[in-house]
PDB file of C-alpha atoms in Angstrom:
ATOM      1  CA  UNK A 578       0.000   0.000   0.000  1.00  0.00           C
ATOM      2  CA  UNK A 579       1.392   3.375  -0.947  1.00  0.00           C
ATOM      3  CA  UNK A 580       1.752   6.201   1.520  1.00  0.00           C
ATOM      4  CA  UNK A 581      -0.997   8.073  -0.347  1.00  0.00           C
ATOM      5  CA  UNK A 582      -3.322   5.080  -0.080  1.00  0.00           C
ATOM      6  CA  UNK A 583      -2.624   4.783   3.636  1.00  0.00           C
ATOM      7  CA  UNK A 584      -3.387   8.483   4.070  1.00  0.00           C
ATOM      8  CA  UNK A 585      -6.614   7.993   2.122  1.00  0.00           C
ATOM      9  CA  UNK A 586      -7.665   5.166   4.456  1.00  0.00           C
ATOM     10  CA  UNK A 587      -6.940   7.342   7.476  1.00  0.00           C
ATOM     11  CA  UNK A 588      -8.924  10.254   6.028  1.00  0.00           C
ATOM     12  CA  UNK A 589     -11.921   8.043   5.187  1.00  0.00           C
ATOM     13  CA  UNK A 590     -11.786   6.428   8.612  1.00  0.00           C
ATOM     14  CA  UNK A 591     -11.590   9.801  10.365  1.00  0.00           C
ATOM     15  CA  UNK A 592     -14.918  10.657   8.760  1.00  0.00           C
ATOM     16  CA  UNK A 593     -16.404   7.353   9.910  1.00  0.00           C
ATOM     17  CA  UNK A 594     -15.224   7.894  13.479  1.00  0.00           C
ATOM     18  CA  UNK A 595     -16.711  11.395  13.467  1.00  0.00           C
ATOM     19  CA  UNK A 596     -20.036  10.139  12.124  1.00  0.00           C
ATOM     20  CA  UNK A 597     -20.384   6.943  14.157  1.00  0.00           C
ATOM     21  CA  UNK A 598     -17.995   7.239  17.094  1.00  0.00           C
ATOM     22  CA  UNK A 599     -15.331   4.739  18.039  1.00  0.00           C
ATOM     23  CA  UNK A 600     -17.672   1.956  19.165  1.00  0.00           C
ATOM     24  CA  UNK A 601     -19.940   2.449  16.144  1.00  0.00           C
ATOM     25  CA  UNK A 602     -17.143   2.157  13.592  1.00  0.00           C
ATOM     26  CA  UNK A 603     -16.214  -1.413  12.735  1.00  0.00           C
ATOM     27  CA  UNK A 604     -13.180  -2.564  10.829  1.00  0.00           C
ATOM     28  CA  UNK A 605     -15.586  -4.157   8.337  1.00  0.00           C
ATOM     29  CA  UNK A 606     -17.209  -0.771   7.730  1.00  0.00           C
ATOM     30  CA  UNK A 607     -13.790   0.820   7.289  1.00  0.00           C
ATOM     31  CA  UNK A 608     -12.709  -1.831   4.777  1.00  0.00           C
ATOM     32  CA  UNK A 609     -15.957  -1.401   2.810  1.00  0.00           C
ATOM     33  CA  UNK A 610     -15.683   2.389   2.794  1.00  0.00           C
ATOM     34  CA  UNK A 611     -12.063   2.176   1.614  1.00  0.00           C
ATOM     35  CA  UNK A 612     -12.719  -0.503  -0.997  1.00  0.00           C
ATOM     36  CA  UNK A 613     -10.254  -2.980   0.485  1.00  0.00           C
ATOM     37  CA  UNK A 614     -10.484  -6.325   2.248  1.00  0.00           C
ATOM     38  CA  UNK A 615     -10.455  -6.652   6.017  1.00  0.00           C
ATOM     39  CA  UNK A 616      -7.289  -8.718   5.706  1.00  0.00           C
ATOM     40  CA  UNK A 617      -5.565  -5.836   3.915  1.00  0.00           C
ATOM     41  CA  UNK A 618      -6.790  -3.400   6.542  1.00  0.00           C
ATOM     42  CA  UNK A 619      -5.556  -5.592   9.400  1.00  0.00           C
ATOM     43  CA  UNK A 620      -2.213  -6.020   7.654  1.00  0.00           C
ATOM     44  CA  UNK A 621      -1.595  -2.279   7.942  1.00  0.00           C
ATOM     45  CA  UNK A 622      -3.500  -1.588  11.165  1.00  0.00           C
ATOM     46  CA  UNK A 623      -3.405  -4.545  13.614  1.00  0.00           C
ATOM     47  CA  UNK A 624      -6.389  -3.235  15.569  1.00  0.00           C
ATOM     48  CA  UNK A 625      -9.032  -0.553  15.587  1.00  0.00           C
ATOM     49  CA  UNK A 626      -7.139   1.329  18.297  1.00  0.00           C
ATOM     50  CA  UNK A 627      -4.062   1.420  16.034  1.00  0.00           C
ATOM     51  CA  UNK A 628      -6.167   2.796  13.209  1.00  0.00           C
ATOM     52  CA  UNK A 629      -7.706   5.385  15.534  1.00  0.00           C
ATOM     53  CA  UNK A 630      -4.237   6.415  16.748  1.00  0.00           C
ATOM     54  CA  UNK A 631      -3.201   6.907  13.116  1.00  0.00           C
ATOM     55  CA  UNK A 632      -6.300   9.043  12.537  1.00  0.00           C
ATOM     56  CA  UNK A 633      -5.667  11.339  15.486  1.00  0.00           C
ATOM     57  CA  UNK A 634      -2.025  11.941  14.595  1.00  0.00           C
ATOM     58  CA  UNK A 635      -2.345  12.117  10.800  1.00  0.00           C
ATOM     59  CA  UNK A 636      -3.811  15.601  10.465  1.00  0.00           C
ATOM     60  CA  UNK A 637      -1.612  17.075  13.148  1.00  0.00           C
ATOM     61  CA  UNK A 638       1.635  16.249  11.324  1.00  0.00           C
ATOM     62  CA  UNK A 639       0.949  18.931   8.730  1.00  0.00           C
ATOM     63  CA  UNK A 640       0.120  21.442  11.467  1.00  0.00           C
ATOM     64  CA  UNK A 641       3.393  20.662  13.221  1.00  0.00           C
ATOM     65  CA  UNK A 642       5.280  21.201   9.967  1.00  0.00           C
ATOM     66  CA  UNK A 643       3.631  24.610   9.594  1.00  0.00           C
ATOM     67  CA  UNK A 644       4.462  25.618  13.177  1.00  0.00           C
ATOM     68  CA  UNK A 645       8.036  24.372  12.627  1.00  0.00           C
ATOM     69  CA  UNK A 646       8.343  26.682   9.605  1.00  0.00           C
ATOM     70  CA  UNK A 647       6.955  29.589  11.624  1.00  0.00           C
ATOM     71  CA  UNK A 648       9.357  28.934  14.530  1.00  0.00           C
ATOM     72  CA  UNK A 649      12.322  28.802  12.133  1.00  0.00           C
ATOM     73  CA  UNK A 650      11.380  31.995  10.297  1.00  0.00           C
ATOM     74  CA  UNK A 651      13.022  35.366  10.874  1.00  0.00           C
ATOM     75  CA  UNK A 652       9.770  37.106  11.813  1.00  0.00           C
ATOM     76  CA  UNK A 653       9.393  38.784  15.183  1.00  0.00           C
ATOM     77  CA  UNK A 654       8.375  36.665  18.200  1.00  0.00           C
ATOM     78  CA  UNK A 655       4.897  38.197  18.493  1.00  0.00           C
ATOM     79  CA  UNK A 656       4.205  37.616  14.795  1.00  0.00           C
ATOM     80  CA  UNK A 657       5.452  34.049  15.099  1.00  0.00           C
ATOM     81  CA  UNK A 658       3.205  33.376  18.069  1.00  0.00           C
ATOM     82  CA  UNK A 659       0.178  34.905  16.316  1.00  0.00           C
ATOM     83  CA  UNK A 660       0.792  32.762  13.226  1.00  0.00           C
ATOM     84  CA  UNK A 661       1.343  29.623  15.303  1.00  0.00           C
ATOM     85  CA  UNK A 662      -1.920  30.276  17.135  1.00  0.00           C
ATOM     86  CA  UNK A 663      -3.737  30.549  13.800  1.00  0.00           C
ATOM     87  CA  UNK A 664      -2.473  27.088  12.913  1.00  0.00           C
ATOM     88  CA  UNK A 665      -3.392  25.602  16.297  1.00  0.00           C
ATOM     89  CA  UNK A 666      -6.904  27.042  16.190  1.00  0.00           C
ATOM     90  CA  UNK A 667      -7.371  25.862  12.627  1.00  0.00           C
ATOM     91  CA  UNK A 668      -6.283  22.271  13.217  1.00  0.00           C
ATOM     92  CA  UNK A 669      -7.983  21.915  16.620  1.00  0.00           C
ATOM     93  CA  UNK A 670     -11.327  23.503  15.782  1.00  0.00           C
ATOM     94  CA  UNK A 671     -11.807  23.510  12.033  1.00  0.00           C
ATOM     95  CA  UNK A 672     -10.169  20.317  10.759  1.00  0.00           C
ATOM     96  CA  UNK A 673     -11.807  16.868  10.874  1.00  0.00           C
ATOM     97  CA  UNK A 674      -9.003  15.460  13.003  1.00  0.00           C
ATOM     98  CA  UNK A 675      -9.236  18.384  15.403  1.00  0.00           C
ATOM     99  CA  UNK A 676     -12.937  17.709  15.841  1.00  0.00           C
ATOM    100  CA  UNK A 677     -12.024  14.285  17.243  1.00  0.00           C
ATOM    101  CA  UNK A 678     -11.027  15.744  20.637  1.00  0.00           C
ATOM    102  CA  UNK A 679     -14.052  14.257  22.456  1.00  0.00           C
ATOM    103  CA  UNK A 680     -13.356  10.843  20.913  1.00  0.00           C
ATOM    104  CA  UNK A 681      -9.678  11.018  21.818  1.00  0.00           C
ATOM    105  CA  UNK A 682     -10.595  11.598  25.471  1.00  0.00           C
ATOM    106  CA  UNK A 683     -13.102   8.727  25.404  1.00  0.00           C
ATOM    107  CA  UNK A 684     -10.938   6.178  23.596  1.00  0.00           C
ATOM    108  CA  UNK A 685      -7.687   6.978  25.386  1.00  0.00           C
ATOM    109  CA  UNK A 686      -9.095   5.644  28.664  1.00  0.00           C
ATOM    110  CA  UNK A 687      -9.542   2.167  27.210  1.00  0.00           C
ATOM    111  CA  UNK A 688      -6.539   2.261  24.864  1.00  0.00           C
ATOM    112  CA  UNK A 689      -3.548   4.006  26.476  1.00  0.00           C
ATOM    113  CA  UNK A 690      -1.557   3.622  23.243  1.00  0.00           C
ATOM    114  CA  UNK A 691      -3.923   6.161  21.664  1.00  0.00           C
ATOM    115  CA  UNK A 692      -3.141   8.690  24.382  1.00  0.00           C
ATOM    116  CA  UNK A 693       0.587   7.976  24.081  1.00  0.00           C
ATOM    117  CA  UNK A 694       0.509   8.294  20.278  1.00  0.00           C
ATOM    118  CA  UNK A 695      -1.371  11.586  20.481  1.00  0.00           C
ATOM    119  CA  UNK A 696       0.933  12.963  23.166  1.00  0.00           C
ATOM    120  CA  UNK A 697       4.200  11.871  21.574  1.00  0.00           C
ATOM    121  CA  UNK A 698       3.105  12.537  18.008  1.00  0.00           C
ATOM    122  CA  UNK A 699       1.519  15.944  18.530  1.00  0.00           C
ATOM    123  CA  UNK A 700       1.259  17.382  22.041  1.00  0.00           C
ATOM    124  CA  UNK A 701       4.940  17.151  23.042  1.00  0.00           C
ATOM    125  CA  UNK A 702       6.351  18.389  19.701  1.00  0.00           C
ATOM    126  CA  UNK A 703       3.819  21.222  19.602  1.00  0.00           C
ATOM    127  CA  UNK A 704       4.757  22.269  23.130  1.00  0.00           C
ATOM    128  CA  UNK A 705       8.442  22.223  22.198  1.00  0.00           C
ATOM    129  CA  UNK A 706       7.853  24.422  19.137  1.00  0.00           C
ATOM    130  CA  UNK A 707       5.826  26.979  21.080  1.00  0.00           C
ATOM    131  CA  UNK A 708       8.501  26.995  23.800  1.00  0.00           C
ATOM    132  CA  UNK A 709      11.088  27.662  21.079  1.00  0.00           C
ATOM    133  CA  UNK A 710       9.108  30.663  19.832  1.00  0.00           C
ATOM    134  CA  UNK A 711       8.756  32.036  23.357  1.00  0.00           C
ATOM    135  CA  UNK A 712      12.431  31.414  24.178  1.00  0.00           C
ATOM    136  CA  UNK A 713      13.350  33.373  21.051  1.00  0.00           C
ATOM    137  CA  UNK A 714      11.121  36.184  22.345  1.00  0.00           C
ATOM    138  CA  UNK A 715      12.801  36.059  25.740  1.00  0.00           C
ATOM    139  CA  UNK A 716      16.244  36.223  24.109  1.00  0.00           C
ATOM    140  CA  UNK A 717      15.154  39.278  22.099  1.00  0.00           C
ATOM    141  CA  UNK A 718      13.595  40.970  25.129  1.00  0.00           C
ATOM    142  CA  UNK A 719      10.098  40.769  23.610  1.00  0.00           C
ATOM    143  CA  UNK A 720       8.780  38.233  26.148  1.00  0.00           C
ATOM    144  CA  UNK A 721       9.428  37.590  29.805  1.00  0.00           C
ATOM    145  CA  UNK A 722      10.391  34.186  31.199  1.00  0.00           C
ATOM    146  CA  UNK A 723       7.430  31.891  31.823  1.00  0.00           C
ATOM    147  CA  UNK A 724       7.074  28.313  32.994  1.00  0.00           C
ATOM    148  CA  UNK A 725       6.639  26.159  29.888  1.00  0.00           C
ATOM    149  CA  UNK A 726       4.008  23.875  31.402  1.00  0.00           C
ATOM    150  CA  UNK A 727       1.959  26.885  32.477  1.00  0.00           C
ATOM    151  CA  UNK A 728       2.374  28.390  29.022  1.00  0.00           C
ATOM    152  CA  UNK A 729       1.159  25.200  27.376  1.00  0.00           C
ATOM    153  CA  UNK A 730      -2.003  25.111  29.493  1.00  0.00           C
ATOM    154  CA  UNK A 731      -2.725  28.817  29.063  1.00  0.00           C
ATOM    155  CA  UNK A 732      -2.170  28.453  25.327  1.00  0.00           C
ATOM    156  CA  UNK A 733      -4.055  25.212  24.578  1.00  0.00           C
ATOM    157  CA  UNK A 734      -6.727  25.276  27.299  1.00  0.00           C
ATOM    158  CA  UNK A 735      -9.028  27.828  25.613  1.00  0.00           C
ATOM    159  CA  UNK A 736      -8.537  26.214  22.183  1.00  0.00           C
ATOM    160  CA  UNK A 737      -9.484  22.739  23.412  1.00  0.00           C
ATOM    161  CA  UNK A 738     -12.395  24.120  25.433  1.00  0.00           C
ATOM    162  CA  UNK A 739     -13.755  25.950  22.396  1.00  0.00           C
ATOM    163  CA  UNK A 740     -13.328  22.842  20.249  1.00  0.00           C
ATOM    164  CA  UNK A 741     -15.171  20.656  22.764  1.00  0.00           C
ATOM    165  CA  UNK A 742     -17.930  23.245  23.229  1.00  0.00           C
ATOM    166  CA  UNK A 743     -18.522  23.538  19.493  1.00  0.00           C
ATOM    167  CA  UNK A 744     -18.713  19.743  19.182  1.00  0.00           C
ATOM    168  CA  UNK A 745     -21.011  19.422  22.182  1.00  0.00           C
ATOM    169  CA  UNK A 746     -23.445  22.021  20.858  1.00  0.00           C
ATOM    170  CA  UNK A 747     -22.885  21.434  17.132  1.00  0.00           C
ATOM    171  CA  UNK A 748     -26.636  21.213  16.414  1.00  0.00           C
ATOM    172  CA  UNK A 749     -27.376  24.664  17.866  1.00  0.00           C
ATOM    173  CA  UNK A 750     -28.661  26.937  15.105  1.00  0.00           C
ATOM    174  CA  UNK A 751     -26.930  29.856  16.841  1.00  0.00           C
ATOM    175  CA  UNK A 752     -23.672  27.991  17.506  1.00  0.00           C
ATOM    176  CA  UNK A 753     -21.540  30.863  16.217  1.00  0.00           C
ATOM    177  CA  UNK A 754     -23.350  33.322  18.487  1.00  0.00           C
ATOM    178  CA  UNK A 755     -22.471  31.238  21.545  1.00  0.00           C
ATOM    179  CA  UNK A 756     -19.006  30.057  20.471  1.00  0.00           C
ATOM    180  CA  UNK A 757     -17.636  32.410  17.780  1.00  0.00           C
ATOM    181  CA  UNK A 758     -14.180  31.325  16.661  1.00  0.00           C
ATOM    182  CA  UNK A 759     -12.641  34.571  15.401  1.00  0.00           C
ATOM    183  CA  UNK A 760     -13.370  36.981  18.280  1.00  0.00           C
ATOM    184  CA  UNK A 761     -12.540  34.359  20.907  1.00  0.00           C
ATOM    185  CA  UNK A 762      -9.303  33.512  19.109  1.00  0.00           C
ATOM    186  CA  UNK A 763      -8.281  37.161  18.808  1.00  0.00           C
ATOM    187  CA  UNK A 764      -9.086  37.825  22.462  1.00  0.00           C
ATOM    188  CA  UNK A 765      -7.139  34.748  23.528  1.00  0.00           C
ATOM    189  CA  UNK A 766      -4.083  35.728  21.470  1.00  0.00           C
ATOM    190  CA  UNK A 767      -4.085  39.289  22.792  1.00  0.00           C
ATOM    191  CA  UNK A 768      -4.393  38.112  26.407  1.00  0.00           C
ATOM    192  CA  UNK A 769      -1.574  35.628  25.852  1.00  0.00           C
ATOM    193  CA  UNK A 770       0.704  38.256  24.344  1.00  0.00           C
ATOM    194  CA  UNK A 771      -0.115  40.691  27.120  1.00  0.00           C
ATOM    195  CA  UNK A 772       0.829  38.050  29.696  1.00  0.00           C
ATOM    196  CA  UNK A 773       4.103  37.356  27.905  1.00  0.00           C
ATOM    197  CA  UNK A 774       5.259  40.931  27.502  1.00  0.00           C
ATOM    198  CA  UNK A 775       7.676  42.166  30.164  1.00  0.00           C
ATOM    199  CA  UNK A 776       6.084  44.470  32.762  1.00  0.00           C
ATOM    200  CA  UNK A 777       6.378  48.185  32.120  1.00  0.00           C
TER     201      UNK A 777
END
């Protein structure tokens, strides 16, 4: 199976998980939707938890690449952080894989390898990249020193909360009135930057 074919299976399966949940998505349904045999599917993904882990890390790889490019650029620290936040909001709230946050929390309890894959494949590298951007800002005098664990929670907490809220109330006709992405994102970014700037 080519890398593109594997990615296609993961993308199709992500849609199935979003529509039917983890328990409601069978490997037979995945094989049918992908036009392959169950044997072929099991050859590449030994279990449904392995397939789910691939789904929750697949879409984030591209986001990490984008944040890596931002961190390595010669833009100013505040611009870098703003751009990185755009990427994190986009992947966590607007992408299919980002919308899987509630499923990740549910499945990870029964399948710790899913939690480990998500943490090692996305959370830890993302935290390291954001820390790199902030450390660059500290070195330039743009930002003050801040505990990296605290920074990670202050940075990702509102994004994850907004993502979960939008999924929980997805059928509300006035969803965007209750949980508008753009103004909440802009407010979050400004508060974060204000907290990072040196006093005075």
